[in-house]
XYZ file of C-alpha atoms in Angstrom:
775
model
C 61.467 -37.226 76.325
C 58.543 -35.354 74.707
C 55.457 -37.264 73.644
C 53.350 -36.450 70.606
C 49.868 -35.305 71.362
C 47.323 -38.036 70.746
C 44.869 -35.624 69.113
C 47.366 -34.055 66.714
C 45.726 -33.673 63.287
C 47.083 -35.890 60.522
C 48.120 -34.585 57.155
C 46.645 -36.190 54.103
C 48.658 -39.220 53.012
C 50.658 -39.303 56.246
C 49.964 -41.822 58.972
C 51.174 -40.633 62.382
C 51.739 -43.092 65.212
C 51.678 -41.520 68.658
C 54.958 -41.841 70.548
C 54.555 -44.212 73.460
C 57.009 -44.852 76.288
C 59.830 -47.035 74.962
C 59.827 -50.691 75.901
C 62.917 -52.327 77.372
C 65.236 -52.466 74.338
C 66.475 -56.006 74.782
C 62.918 -57.306 74.899
C 61.989 -55.191 71.884
C 64.875 -56.545 69.823
C 64.118 -60.184 70.573
C 60.394 -59.842 69.901
C 60.980 -57.843 66.731
C 63.497 -60.345 65.368
C 61.122 -63.192 66.088
C 58.280 -61.498 64.204
C 60.602 -60.518 61.347
C 61.609 -64.149 60.941
C 57.958 -65.027 60.408
C 57.640 -62.301 57.761
C 60.813 -63.434 55.961
C 59.552 -67.024 55.875
C 56.043 -66.015 54.784
C 54.455 -65.824 51.369
C 54.288 -62.877 49.012
C 56.762 -61.039 46.839
C 59.911 -59.439 48.208
C 58.250 -56.022 47.841
C 55.245 -57.105 49.916
C 57.475 -58.600 52.611
C 59.542 -55.417 52.746
C 56.371 -53.358 53.219
C 55.333 -55.651 56.078
C 58.797 -55.310 57.628
C 58.762 -51.475 57.765
C 55.242 -51.524 59.219
C 56.338 -54.026 61.853
C 59.460 -52.018 62.762
C 57.421 -48.832 63.162
C 54.965 -50.581 65.465
C 57.545 -52.344 67.621
C 59.845 -49.311 67.932
C 56.949 -46.868 68.461
C 58.059 -44.857 65.447
C 55.933 -42.495 63.394
C 57.862 -43.437 60.257
C 59.934 -46.374 59.089
C 61.417 -46.289 55.581
C 63.727 -48.527 53.613
C 65.960 -47.155 50.863
C 67.634 -49.665 48.521
C 70.813 -49.103 46.511
C 70.278 -49.042 42.748
C 72.747 -48.893 39.868
C 74.662 -45.636 39.638
C 74.931 -45.182 43.419
C 71.266 -44.176 43.746
C 69.241 -44.813 46.911
C 65.571 -45.398 46.057
C 62.712 -45.346 48.564
C 61.375 -48.913 48.291
C 58.963 -49.109 51.225
C 57.658 -46.816 53.938
C 55.262 -46.641 56.838
C 54.383 -43.054 57.686
C 55.573 -41.167 54.600
C 53.438 -40.505 51.555
C 52.919 -43.915 49.829
C 53.098 -42.266 46.399
C 56.762 -41.403 47.095
C 57.713 -45.113 46.986
C 59.911 -45.770 43.906
C 59.779 -42.029 43.158
C 62.037 -40.512 45.802
C 65.713 -41.001 44.993
C 68.900 -39.728 46.594
C 72.476 -40.007 45.472
C 75.022 -41.535 47.826
C 76.235 -38.640 49.963
C 73.063 -36.589 49.392
C 70.949 -35.821 52.440
C 71.069 -37.691 55.719
C 70.161 -40.990 54.059
C 72.919 -40.540 51.491
C 75.399 -39.619 54.216
C 74.629 -42.832 56.114
C 75.282 -44.845 52.950
C 78.429 -42.914 52.006
C 80.113 -43.486 55.365
C 78.481 -46.800 56.369
C 77.648 -45.379 59.784
C 74.530 -44.861 61.838
C 73.009 -41.465 62.594
C 70.665 -40.536 65.473
C 69.437 -36.897 65.559
C 66.948 -35.236 67.875
C 66.430 -32.387 65.379
C 67.242 -33.725 61.928
C 65.975 -30.687 60.025
C 68.743 -28.459 61.436
C 71.509 -30.810 60.323
C 73.591 -29.350 57.430
C 73.150 -32.553 55.399
C 69.349 -32.589 55.673
C 67.695 -32.733 52.225
C 63.971 -31.944 52.043
C 61.858 -34.028 49.655
C 58.342 -32.484 49.493
C 56.792 -35.526 47.779
C 57.405 -37.610 50.917
C 55.279 -35.419 53.193
C 57.952 -35.543 55.902
C 57.348 -31.968 57.156
C 56.066 -32.854 60.665
C 58.896 -35.227 61.610
C 61.708 -33.830 63.715
C 63.938 -36.644 64.963
C 65.581 -39.282 62.768
C 67.617 -42.419 63.262
C 69.124 -44.324 60.344
C 71.467 -47.288 59.932
C 73.213 -48.725 56.867
C 71.988 -52.021 55.433
C 75.254 -53.896 54.894
C 76.187 -57.239 53.436
C 79.567 -58.527 52.368
C 81.243 -55.344 53.574
C 79.200 -53.164 51.198
C 76.234 -50.868 51.791
C 73.080 -52.229 50.148
C 70.651 -49.623 51.462
C 69.547 -47.547 54.457
C 66.873 -48.210 57.113
C 65.352 -45.131 58.772
C 62.855 -44.381 61.548
C 61.484 -40.907 62.312
C 59.419 -39.304 65.082
C 57.246 -36.212 65.126
C 58.632 -35.100 68.491
C 62.225 -34.156 69.148
C 63.789 -36.993 71.105
C 67.158 -38.444 71.978
C 67.592 -42.020 70.764
C 69.031 -44.570 73.174
C 72.093 -46.579 72.271
C 70.046 -49.752 72.669
C 67.566 -48.478 70.087
C 70.345 -47.872 67.590
C 71.654 -51.400 68.202
C 68.157 -52.829 67.718
C 67.791 -51.121 64.343
C 71.294 -52.270 63.329
C 70.331 -55.860 64.117
C 67.096 -55.518 62.157
C 69.074 -54.104 59.216
C 70.965 -57.412 59.037
C 67.676 -59.205 58.391
C 66.685 -56.665 55.745
C 70.118 -57.106 54.115
C 69.324 -60.751 53.385
C 66.098 -59.722 51.608
C 67.834 -56.967 49.621
C 70.736 -59.211 48.611
C 68.475 -62.057 47.441
C 68.084 -60.391 44.022
C 64.294 -60.094 44.091
C 64.046 -56.377 44.836
C 66.935 -55.330 42.580
C 68.310 -57.796 40.064
C 71.961 -58.757 40.191
C 72.184 -57.822 36.507
C 71.268 -54.208 37.251
C 74.087 -53.877 39.755
C 76.716 -55.118 37.296
C 78.199 -52.119 35.494
C 79.928 -54.035 32.716
C 77.008 -56.101 31.469
C 77.533 -55.956 27.705
C 81.265 -55.489 27.476
C 82.110 -57.864 30.295
C 82.871 -60.760 27.971
C 85.307 -58.833 25.779
C 89.065 -58.983 26.337
C 89.996 -56.430 28.962
C 93.194 -55.001 30.397
C 93.106 -53.869 34.032
C 95.834 -52.071 35.906
C 96.818 -51.837 39.565
C 100.034 -51.840 41.568
C 102.565 -54.635 41.775
C 102.667 -56.343 45.166
C 104.957 -59.118 43.922
C 106.723 -59.439 40.600
C 106.336 -62.298 38.158
C 104.146 -63.630 35.337
C 101.376 -66.219 35.550
C 98.481 -67.546 33.508
C 95.472 -69.484 34.706
C 91.729 -69.491 35.303
C 89.895 -67.134 37.663
C 88.713 -68.442 41.010
C 86.623 -65.790 42.754
C 87.287 -65.718 46.477
C 83.876 -64.834 47.940
C 83.660 -66.534 51.296
C 80.477 -64.767 52.434
C 77.843 -67.227 53.687
C 74.100 -66.511 53.729
C 72.644 -66.470 57.245
C 69.228 -68.101 57.159
C 68.192 -67.686 60.813
C 68.809 -64.564 62.870
C 66.921 -65.242 66.118
C 67.957 -68.069 68.429
C 65.374 -70.673 69.420
C 67.727 -72.041 72.093
C 70.465 -69.600 73.250
C 72.262 -72.311 75.250
C 72.541 -74.498 72.162
C 73.808 -71.522 70.111
C 76.477 -70.852 72.738
C 77.635 -74.462 72.547
C 77.702 -74.324 68.741
C 79.868 -71.196 68.927
C 82.288 -72.792 71.404
C 82.609 -75.932 69.251
C 83.216 -73.864 66.095
C 85.879 -71.736 67.815
C 87.739 -74.864 68.939
C 87.574 -76.336 65.429
C 88.781 -73.058 63.914
C 91.744 -72.850 66.287
C 92.700 -76.418 65.399
C 92.562 -75.636 61.665
C 94.770 -72.560 62.106
C 97.280 -74.676 64.043
C 97.356 -77.073 61.083
C 98.197 -74.132 58.804
C 101.090 -73.156 61.071
C 102.457 -76.681 60.801
C 102.324 -76.635 56.993
C 105.672 -76.833 55.231
C 105.312 -73.422 53.544
C 105.335 -71.591 56.894
C 106.891 -74.120 59.274
C 110.221 -72.267 59.151
C 110.977 -68.826 60.542
C 110.405 -65.470 58.931
C 107.902 -62.637 58.958
C 105.218 -64.722 57.232
C 105.420 -67.126 60.177
C 105.201 -64.188 62.621
C 102.132 -62.881 60.785
C 100.301 -66.188 61.139
C 101.280 -66.452 64.811
C 99.749 -62.986 65.342
C 96.656 -64.097 63.406
C 96.337 -67.123 65.713
C 96.528 -64.818 68.744
C 93.829 -62.586 67.239
C 91.599 -65.646 66.802
C 91.885 -66.266 70.538
C 91.237 -62.640 71.502
C 89.056 -62.646 74.614
C 87.380 -59.344 73.796
C 86.264 -60.576 70.364
C 84.967 -63.861 71.763
C 83.196 -62.049 74.617
C 81.346 -59.805 72.162
C 80.218 -62.870 70.213
C 78.848 -64.491 73.362
C 77.133 -61.268 74.424
C 75.339 -61.079 71.071
C 74.059 -64.650 71.545
C 72.851 -63.752 75.030
C 70.864 -60.928 73.411
C 68.909 -63.455 71.357
C 70.879 -63.952 68.126
C 71.949 -67.242 66.574
C 75.665 -67.976 66.582
C 75.938 -67.054 62.875
C 74.032 -63.791 63.339
C 76.191 -62.934 66.373
C 79.388 -63.402 64.349
C 78.021 -61.246 61.534
C 76.793 -58.515 63.867
C 80.109 -58.207 65.728
C 81.947 -58.097 62.405
C 79.654 -55.359 61.041
C 80.063 -53.252 64.185
C 83.836 -53.641 64.215
C 84.146 -52.962 60.494
C 82.108 -49.759 60.843
C 84.425 -48.533 63.615
C 87.676 -49.584 61.986
C 86.982 -48.257 58.486
C 86.916 -44.729 59.946
C 90.586 -45.120 60.923
C 93.280 -44.331 58.358
C 96.039 -46.250 60.138
C 97.293 -49.018 57.786
C 97.919 -51.454 60.630
C 94.328 -51.102 61.888
C 93.054 -51.733 58.377
C 95.263 -54.833 58.202
C 93.620 -56.060 61.399
C 90.265 -55.524 59.672
C 91.302 -57.966 56.940
C 92.256 -60.475 59.621
C 88.838 -59.957 61.206
C 87.071 -60.545 57.871
C 89.100 -63.734 57.420
C 88.302 -64.974 60.924
C 84.609 -64.111 60.557
C 84.280 -66.068 57.322
C 86.306 -68.965 58.719
C 84.149 -69.139 61.860
C 80.922 -68.973 59.815
C 82.128 -71.902 57.699
C 82.795 -73.963 60.816
C 79.346 -73.070 62.178
C 77.714 -74.098 58.907
C 79.768 -77.279 58.692
C 80.824 -76.345 55.165
C 84.203 -76.552 53.552
C 85.589 -73.504 51.811
C 85.948 -73.462 48.044
C 89.683 -73.897 48.586
C 89.031 -77.286 50.175
C 86.411 -78.688 47.802
C 88.857 -80.241 45.331
C 87.014 -78.726 42.330
C 89.631 -76.082 41.534
C 91.256 -75.848 38.084
C 94.869 -76.939 37.700
C 96.077 -73.342 37.265
C 94.380 -71.034 39.789
C 94.459 -67.247 39.667
C 92.731 -66.072 42.842
C 90.594 -62.929 42.565
C 89.455 -61.254 45.773
C 88.451 -57.928 47.242
C 90.872 -58.571 50.062
C 92.245 -61.585 51.884
C 93.735 -62.527 55.193
C 97.032 -64.433 55.197
C 95.482 -67.694 56.345
C 92.867 -67.616 53.574
C 95.608 -67.665 50.940
C 97.193 -70.713 52.538
C 93.859 -72.563 52.371
C 94.393 -72.993 48.627
C 96.435 -75.822 47.111
C 99.933 -74.399 46.672
C 100.563 -76.781 43.757
C 97.755 -75.139 41.760
C 98.077 -71.530 42.900
C 99.652 -69.377 40.165
C 98.759 -65.759 40.991
C 96.646 -63.365 43.047
C 94.597 -60.274 42.110
C 93.140 -57.953 44.753
C 90.791 -54.963 44.715
C 92.662 -53.711 47.780
C 96.098 -54.565 49.158
C 99.443 -52.870 49.713
C 103.081 -54.047 49.554
C 103.178 -54.313 53.357
C 99.837 -56.146 53.655
C 100.020 -59.517 55.326
C 98.646 -61.430 52.358
C 101.266 -59.826 50.079
C 104.078 -60.860 52.425
C 102.823 -64.449 52.536
C 102.420 -64.432 48.726
C 106.058 -63.370 48.361
C 107.050 -66.269 50.598
C 105.123 -68.551 48.200
C 106.718 -66.768 45.200
C 103.495 -66.007 43.304
C 102.865 -62.761 41.375
C 100.375 -60.358 42.947
C 98.673 -57.269 41.515
C 96.660 -55.168 43.970
C 94.353 -52.143 43.950
C 92.594 -53.282 40.755
C 89.373 -51.279 40.802
C 86.077 -53.240 40.743
C 87.871 -56.429 39.762
C 85.213 -58.743 41.201
C 82.516 -57.156 39.017
C 84.693 -57.358 35.888
C 85.916 -60.945 36.092
C 83.725 -64.028 35.909
C 84.538 -67.385 37.472
C 86.914 -69.459 35.293
C 87.760 -66.523 33.016
C 91.234 -66.975 31.458
C 93.646 -64.494 33.084
C 97.203 -63.277 32.732
C 98.826 -61.712 35.803
C 101.752 -59.438 34.957
C 103.293 -58.490 38.283
C 106.287 -56.921 36.544
C 104.145 -54.260 34.870
C 101.262 -54.025 37.388
C 98.591 -55.220 34.959
C 96.253 -58.123 34.281
C 94.568 -59.325 31.101
C 91.041 -60.709 31.338
C 89.929 -63.131 28.618
C 93.034 -62.209 26.593
C 92.955 -62.514 22.831
C 94.926 -65.348 21.268
C 97.794 -63.087 20.171
C 98.155 -61.720 23.727
C 98.161 -65.249 25.141
C 100.831 -66.264 22.630
C 102.947 -63.199 23.432
C 102.809 -63.882 27.164
C 103.493 -67.568 26.686
C 106.670 -66.518 24.886
C 107.455 -64.028 27.675
C 107.048 -66.719 30.317
C 109.253 -69.055 28.290
C 111.855 -66.317 27.794
C 111.703 -65.507 31.499
C 112.312 -69.138 32.359
C 115.245 -69.291 29.952
C 116.636 -66.026 31.337
C 116.368 -67.395 34.874
C 118.395 -70.424 33.782
C 121.028 -68.137 32.244
C 121.111 -66.030 35.406
C 121.394 -69.145 37.571
C 124.260 -70.412 35.445
C 126.199 -67.157 35.857
C 125.262 -66.635 39.510
C 128.841 -67.078 40.661
C 130.343 -65.123 37.754
C 131.709 -61.686 38.697
C 129.909 -58.513 37.582
C 132.845 -57.270 35.538
C 132.513 -55.201 32.365
C 134.201 -56.026 29.071
C 136.945 -53.508 29.847
C 137.584 -54.935 33.325
C 135.546 -52.612 35.578
C 134.074 -54.495 38.552
C 130.651 -53.446 39.797
C 129.302 -54.432 43.225
C 125.710 -55.578 42.684
C 123.805 -55.754 45.958
C 120.220 -56.464 46.961
C 117.649 -54.456 48.885
C 115.926 -56.409 51.665
C 113.449 -55.709 54.432
C 112.335 -59.098 55.706
C 114.069 -62.272 56.803
C 112.230 -64.102 54.026
C 114.188 -61.953 51.523
C 117.557 -63.207 52.757
C 117.737 -66.426 50.687
C 117.646 -64.226 47.558
C 121.003 -62.757 48.569
C 122.734 -66.067 47.847
C 120.375 -67.350 45.144
C 120.997 -64.236 43.043
C 124.765 -64.197 43.507
C 124.643 -60.635 44.866
C 127.743 -59.184 46.550
C 125.843 -58.145 49.680
C 122.849 -56.238 51.045
C 123.153 -52.612 50.019
C 119.983 -51.605 51.872
C 118.280 -53.446 54.721
C 115.059 -51.566 55.478
C 114.754 -51.981 59.226
C 111.287 -50.399 59.378
C 109.460 -53.226 57.592
C 109.744 -55.752 60.461
C 108.474 -52.984 62.752
C 105.437 -52.430 60.506
C 104.222 -56.052 60.595
C 104.337 -56.291 64.395
C 101.539 -55.233 66.722
C 103.881 -53.740 69.363
C 107.185 -51.898 69.279
C 109.996 -54.506 69.357
C 112.256 -54.115 72.380
C 116.062 -54.097 72.236
C 116.310 -57.857 72.720
C 113.853 -58.563 69.897
C 115.664 -56.168 67.567
C 119.052 -57.644 68.493
C 117.827 -61.142 67.671
C 116.446 -59.961 64.320
C 119.610 -58.124 63.240
C 121.799 -61.009 64.371
C 119.754 -63.376 62.173
C 120.220 -61.025 59.216
C 123.997 -60.984 59.682
C 124.135 -64.733 60.204
C 122.149 -65.445 57.053
C 124.282 -62.963 55.097
C 127.146 -65.345 55.900
C 129.937 -62.800 55.801
C 128.607 -60.678 52.945
C 128.334 -56.962 53.792
C 124.992 -55.639 55.090
C 124.045 -51.950 55.247
C 121.326 -51.318 57.833
C 119.232 -48.213 57.304
C 117.822 -46.880 60.573
C 114.046 -46.513 60.870
C 112.558 -44.681 57.903
C 109.024 -44.359 59.238
C 106.516 -41.573 58.877
C 105.003 -40.386 55.621
C 103.211 -43.398 54.133
C 104.977 -45.842 56.472
C 103.356 -45.428 59.869
C 103.891 -47.815 62.738
C 100.640 -49.225 64.196
C 101.604 -48.343 67.749
C 103.028 -44.902 66.963
C 100.706 -41.891 67.134
C 101.389 -39.133 64.648
C 99.351 -36.221 63.358
C 97.993 -36.172 59.828
C 100.189 -34.077 57.538
C 99.297 -32.355 54.273
C 102.604 -33.403 52.708
C 103.826 -36.447 54.662
C 106.680 -37.283 52.262
C 108.344 -34.030 53.308
C 107.079 -34.091 56.865
C 108.029 -35.621 60.194
C 109.713 -38.854 59.184
C 112.925 -40.911 59.209
C 115.887 -39.273 61.007
C 113.688 -36.347 62.060
C 111.631 -38.709 64.207
C 114.791 -40.424 65.441
C 116.323 -37.150 66.600
C 113.082 -35.883 68.158
C 112.521 -39.258 69.860
C 116.122 -40.199 70.652
C 115.115 -43.174 72.822
C 113.860 -44.947 69.689
C 117.087 -44.312 67.809
C 119.253 -45.246 70.793
C 117.458 -48.554 71.250
C 117.849 -49.428 67.587
C 121.542 -48.505 67.492
C 122.101 -50.444 70.739
C 120.518 -53.527 69.162
C 122.620 -53.141 66.001
C 125.865 -52.796 67.988
C 125.074 -55.894 70.032
C 124.020 -57.936 67.009
C 127.252 -57.118 65.150
C 129.588 -58.034 68.020
C 132.787 -59.484 66.592
C 132.078 -58.403 63.009
C 131.696 -55.297 60.870
C 128.623 -53.063 61.271
C 127.430 -50.715 58.544
C 124.664 -48.219 59.391
C 123.217 -45.335 57.406
C 120.816 -42.585 58.388
C 117.919 -41.695 56.044
C 116.396 -38.340 55.079
C 119.316 -36.259 56.339
C 118.792 -32.657 55.183
C 121.912 -30.965 56.584
C 125.204 -31.896 58.202
C 124.056 -30.929 61.695
C 121.452 -33.721 61.569
C 124.147 -36.247 60.751
C 126.304 -34.896 63.568
C 123.419 -35.320 66.035
C 122.726 -38.888 64.881
C 126.436 -39.730 64.986
C 126.621 -38.413 68.558
C 123.817 -40.790 69.577
C 125.745 -43.665 68.012
C 128.822 -42.663 70.051
C 126.718 -42.589 73.231
C 125.621 -46.161 72.623
C 129.159 -47.246 71.780
C 130.427 -45.688 75.048
C 127.648 -47.486 76.916
C 128.737 -50.764 75.387
C 132.348 -50.157 76.440
C 131.392 -49.233 80.015
C 129.430 -52.447 80.363
C 132.274 -54.505 78.984
C 130.114 -55.965 76.213
C 131.531 -57.237 72.938
C 131.763 -54.684 70.158
C 131.793 -54.763 66.371
C 135.286 -55.090 64.900
C 134.655 -52.071 62.699
C 131.813 -49.545 62.371
C 131.020 -47.816 59.078
C 128.514 -44.936 59.248
C 126.879 -43.409 56.178
C 124.033 -41.241 54.928
C 121.318 -41.662 52.324
C 121.375 -38.738 49.929
C 117.696 -38.022 49.305
C 117.200 -34.347 50.170
C 118.631 -31.892 47.593
C 119.742 -29.410 50.295
C 122.528 -31.820 51.212
C 124.135 -31.324 47.794
C 125.369 -27.874 48.903
C 127.087 -29.350 51.964
C 128.903 -32.217 50.298
C 132.433 -30.918 51.098
C 131.589 -30.932 54.824
C 129.617 -34.176 54.680
C 132.240 -36.329 52.934
C 134.724 -35.459 55.683
C 132.437 -37.044 58.279
C 131.011 -40.201 56.673
C 132.453 -43.555 55.649
C 130.067 -43.928 52.674
C 127.082 -42.359 50.917
C 124.126 -43.994 49.214
C 121.788 -42.234 46.803
C 118.097 -42.849 47.430
C 117.081 -42.080 43.858
C 113.319 -42.379 44.439
C 113.032 -39.594 47.026
C 115.857 -37.543 45.539
C 114.051 -37.389 42.216
C 110.650 -36.464 43.676
C 112.187 -33.711 45.800
C 114.405 -32.475 42.962
C 111.468 -32.081 40.569
C 108.829 -31.289 43.244
C 106.840 -34.205 41.845
C 104.938 -36.590 44.111
C 105.994 -40.060 42.947
C 102.613 -41.423 44.092
C 100.691 -39.094 41.749
C 99.806 -40.974 38.536
C 99.578 -37.710 36.592
C 103.246 -37.070 37.284
C 104.490 -40.654 37.047
C 106.036 -40.214 33.585
C 106.419 -36.456 33.503
C 110.061 -36.407 34.607
C 112.666 -38.952 33.591
C 115.551 -40.112 35.784
C 117.581 -40.204 32.565
C 117.376 -36.413 32.250
C 120.202 -33.865 32.202
C 119.162 -32.593 35.643
C 119.233 -35.972 37.381
C 122.434 -37.111 35.697
C 124.127 -33.786 36.546
C 123.277 -34.290 40.216
C 124.577 -37.857 40.116
C 127.807 -36.780 38.403
C 128.279 -34.039 40.984
C 128.017 -36.616 43.765
C 130.417 -38.985 42.018
C 133.058 -36.232 41.659
C 132.923 -35.208 45.324
C 133.062 -38.786 46.565
C 135.922 -39.761 44.256
C 137.930 -36.737 45.436
C 137.315 -37.578 49.097
C 137.744 -41.322 48.644
C 134.243 -42.013 49.963
C 132.370 -44.993 48.458
C 129.115 -44.063 46.735
C 126.220 -46.342 45.787
C 122.650 -46.101 44.474
C 119.862 -48.054 46.157
C 116.716 -46.691 44.480
C 114.683 -48.084 41.597
C 117.128 -46.659 39.032
C 119.747 -49.189 40.073
C 117.508 -52.157 39.240
C 116.626 -51.225 35.656
C 119.318 -52.305 33.174
C 119.194 -49.156 31.015
C 119.359 -46.795 34.005
C 121.989 -49.003 35.664
C 124.071 -48.814 32.496
C 124.070 -45.010 32.714
C 124.904 -45.015 36.436
C 127.943 -47.175 35.745
C 128.873 -44.889 32.844
C 128.967 -41.761 35.040
C 131.145 -43.464 37.640
C 128.987 -45.446 40.089
C 130.611 -48.716 41.132
C 128.045 -50.027 43.601
C 124.349 -50.618 42.906
C 121.645 -52.087 45.134
C 118.318 -53.397 43.818
C 115.480 -55.869 44.320
C 116.655 -59.504 44.019
C 114.933 -60.232 40.649
C 116.873 -57.364 39.047
C 120.330 -58.712 39.950
C 120.569 -61.143 37.036
C 119.503 -58.726 34.255
C 121.795 -55.979 35.591
C 124.731 -58.376 35.843
C 124.154 -59.498 32.244
C 124.149 -55.831 31.190
C 127.407 -55.104 33.041
C 129.189 -58.077 31.486
C 128.238 -56.855 27.995
C 129.286 -53.237 28.616
C 132.433 -51.287 27.695
C 132.410 -48.699 30.504
C 135.091 -46.376 29.131
C 133.420 -46.062 25.732
C 130.083 -45.272 27.398
C 131.740 -42.708 29.687
C 133.098 -40.808 26.663
C 129.669 -40.892 25.010
C 127.934 -39.521 28.133
C 130.449 -36.749 28.697
C 128.993 -34.582 25.953
C 125.347 -35.179 26.856
C 124.934 -33.909 30.397
C 124.880 -30.205 29.470
C 122.170 -30.784 26.859
C 118.807 -28.969 27.273
C 116.922 -32.169 26.342
C 114.070 -33.374 28.522
C 115.348 -36.964 28.448
C 118.191 -39.031 27.009
C 116.278 -42.300 27.220
C 115.799 -42.995 23.521
C 119.378 -41.939 22.689
C 120.708 -44.282 25.361
C 118.461 -47.123 24.269
C 119.772 -46.731 20.720
C 123.362 -46.652 22.026
C 122.818 -49.909 23.895
C 121.367 -51.548 20.788
C 124.196 -50.325 18.561
C 126.851 -51.623 20.982
C 125.194 -54.971 21.762
C 124.620 -54.101 25.406
C 122.072 -56.468 26.938
C 119.376 -54.283 28.477
């Protein structure tokens, strides 16, 4: 390591500290933290204390420069204090997030250590700082509450390699600085808020629906972050004992959650909490906490440091399962900090309003269950996905959830009146009186409609002219199974086998899969169940399955393509299905089949497993029905060959439509550009109906079209006799069918399909109104 010459001339306005041999890092960190604690507790303004802190860091870490940049409104990093750079640059030098090395650290929430910073492509020269002589640079993000609040930087005149222990020391120091930055003295909380003047006006926010339903209530902001007052341990042995006691108390509290009535039964939500309990007992996590205490931190600071380090690593990973583990880690961190502080969470204080709408950036599954179920009405998240653990638990509790609502925590105040519309993926903040009245009527009408649906649950789905329609449900979790009987559905038209795989941390073996599928068939109680083999890949990756990033994953390596390329996976799943269905009928369909040869290959694997079953003398299903999901347009030109091989076909309208129109269904710009009620889509559907009727092959639809009454009306009109949908859609579609004259509609549609129109939607809506069809 080079040393700076002691007689090197100084430039005007630049103080240069000669580089001395580094002290033992552990000793440096403990001494520095101790001295920083004295500065934090001392007198003077926040600005003065920050200036003392950078001077102290430079001295203790033998740095020529130490600078602190603080995040301002508009994603601007402002130089707030420095030792070694030109003092006149303070409050003058500004960088945007992503600009220069400092901006890059903030943009990616990661540390940088460079022996020759000036040659880095992201280096941005600021002449007013007088930083010309400094070669090496190390910087770390200042983080609090999962967000970057600034950047802490040291620089040296000589080129040098920074030790890992030095980086860790600066990261620990940044935690102390974060408390000063977040206190609101350097930058006011009002400046950070971007909706200051319009925040109190009625506002409509949109997101994605994670669970359907309507709810009204008052906002409760879920912000479990606790302020850590002491970073350095006075008595490490006592801190270790405090940690051990808090871990025991936390484990006991989680066990109480598992015994609660809402999750005491089986199902994926129970499995999720069992996995969460195992994560809380993870030896590696606990060992890292204890190591941090041994390095001189308090128990609270150790928990926060380990969480910051893990979050920085895990946020660089795109895998959805890893990100779900990050939410569990956030939950556990906050829970452990509460036990260390001896404080109850807001959920336990008893001061909640009667109608609670929870608002959070993200949540772990156990955090949701902390709240009083009798008061909980809805949930709004800045993050979240349909397969997230908190969304699955919320569905088990039957509360509406809207996720991916941008900046929701900065746009909603505590106790704001809210409306959560899970049906239309929107929320209303401080709604006007007319909006409140309209939604009150909607909730009342929904309740009345549910009573009507319940009353006709056992009534057949038969049209006015005597055409019977099989209305089935789509399921993917054991917790969905009660809806099969509650809704009065004829059966399960699509059981998505991949969803149970996605919520598990390891690939389920044949025995585990067999048990799962047997439970599904048992709970179906004799009603038909169609199992779709694994449709993974694309946006549905398994946490334990390594796959390369693809530019167009929806049309990439997924579904049956993976099954055929990894036949052991498909064989194990088919083996489990055959065993689970012993003594009863088994229906299986293969997804994403693009040509007949792919079906033939998958069918051959099924026959191999059936032969294996026979050789072993194991019980077999009484009958096996094998089908295909029609999603890829290329299959339309092989229908004559396909219908000779299959027992049934099912149209996956979601993928079929996006492939037919070359329109990514996840792209909001294209969401309404093409209509399923268009001549093109209806021509394709009619073509399928004709081929299947001629061959005597049953045909169904299991995409979103089937669950919307207007679209379902048209599907029935062109000849579909089996529809599969989400459970809440069963009642409205059944009401539509019972008010429909199918033959009259068929004659009306016959003359429309060859039309050049973009969409028939308004014509069909008018037809339904004119003929008193309940849509």
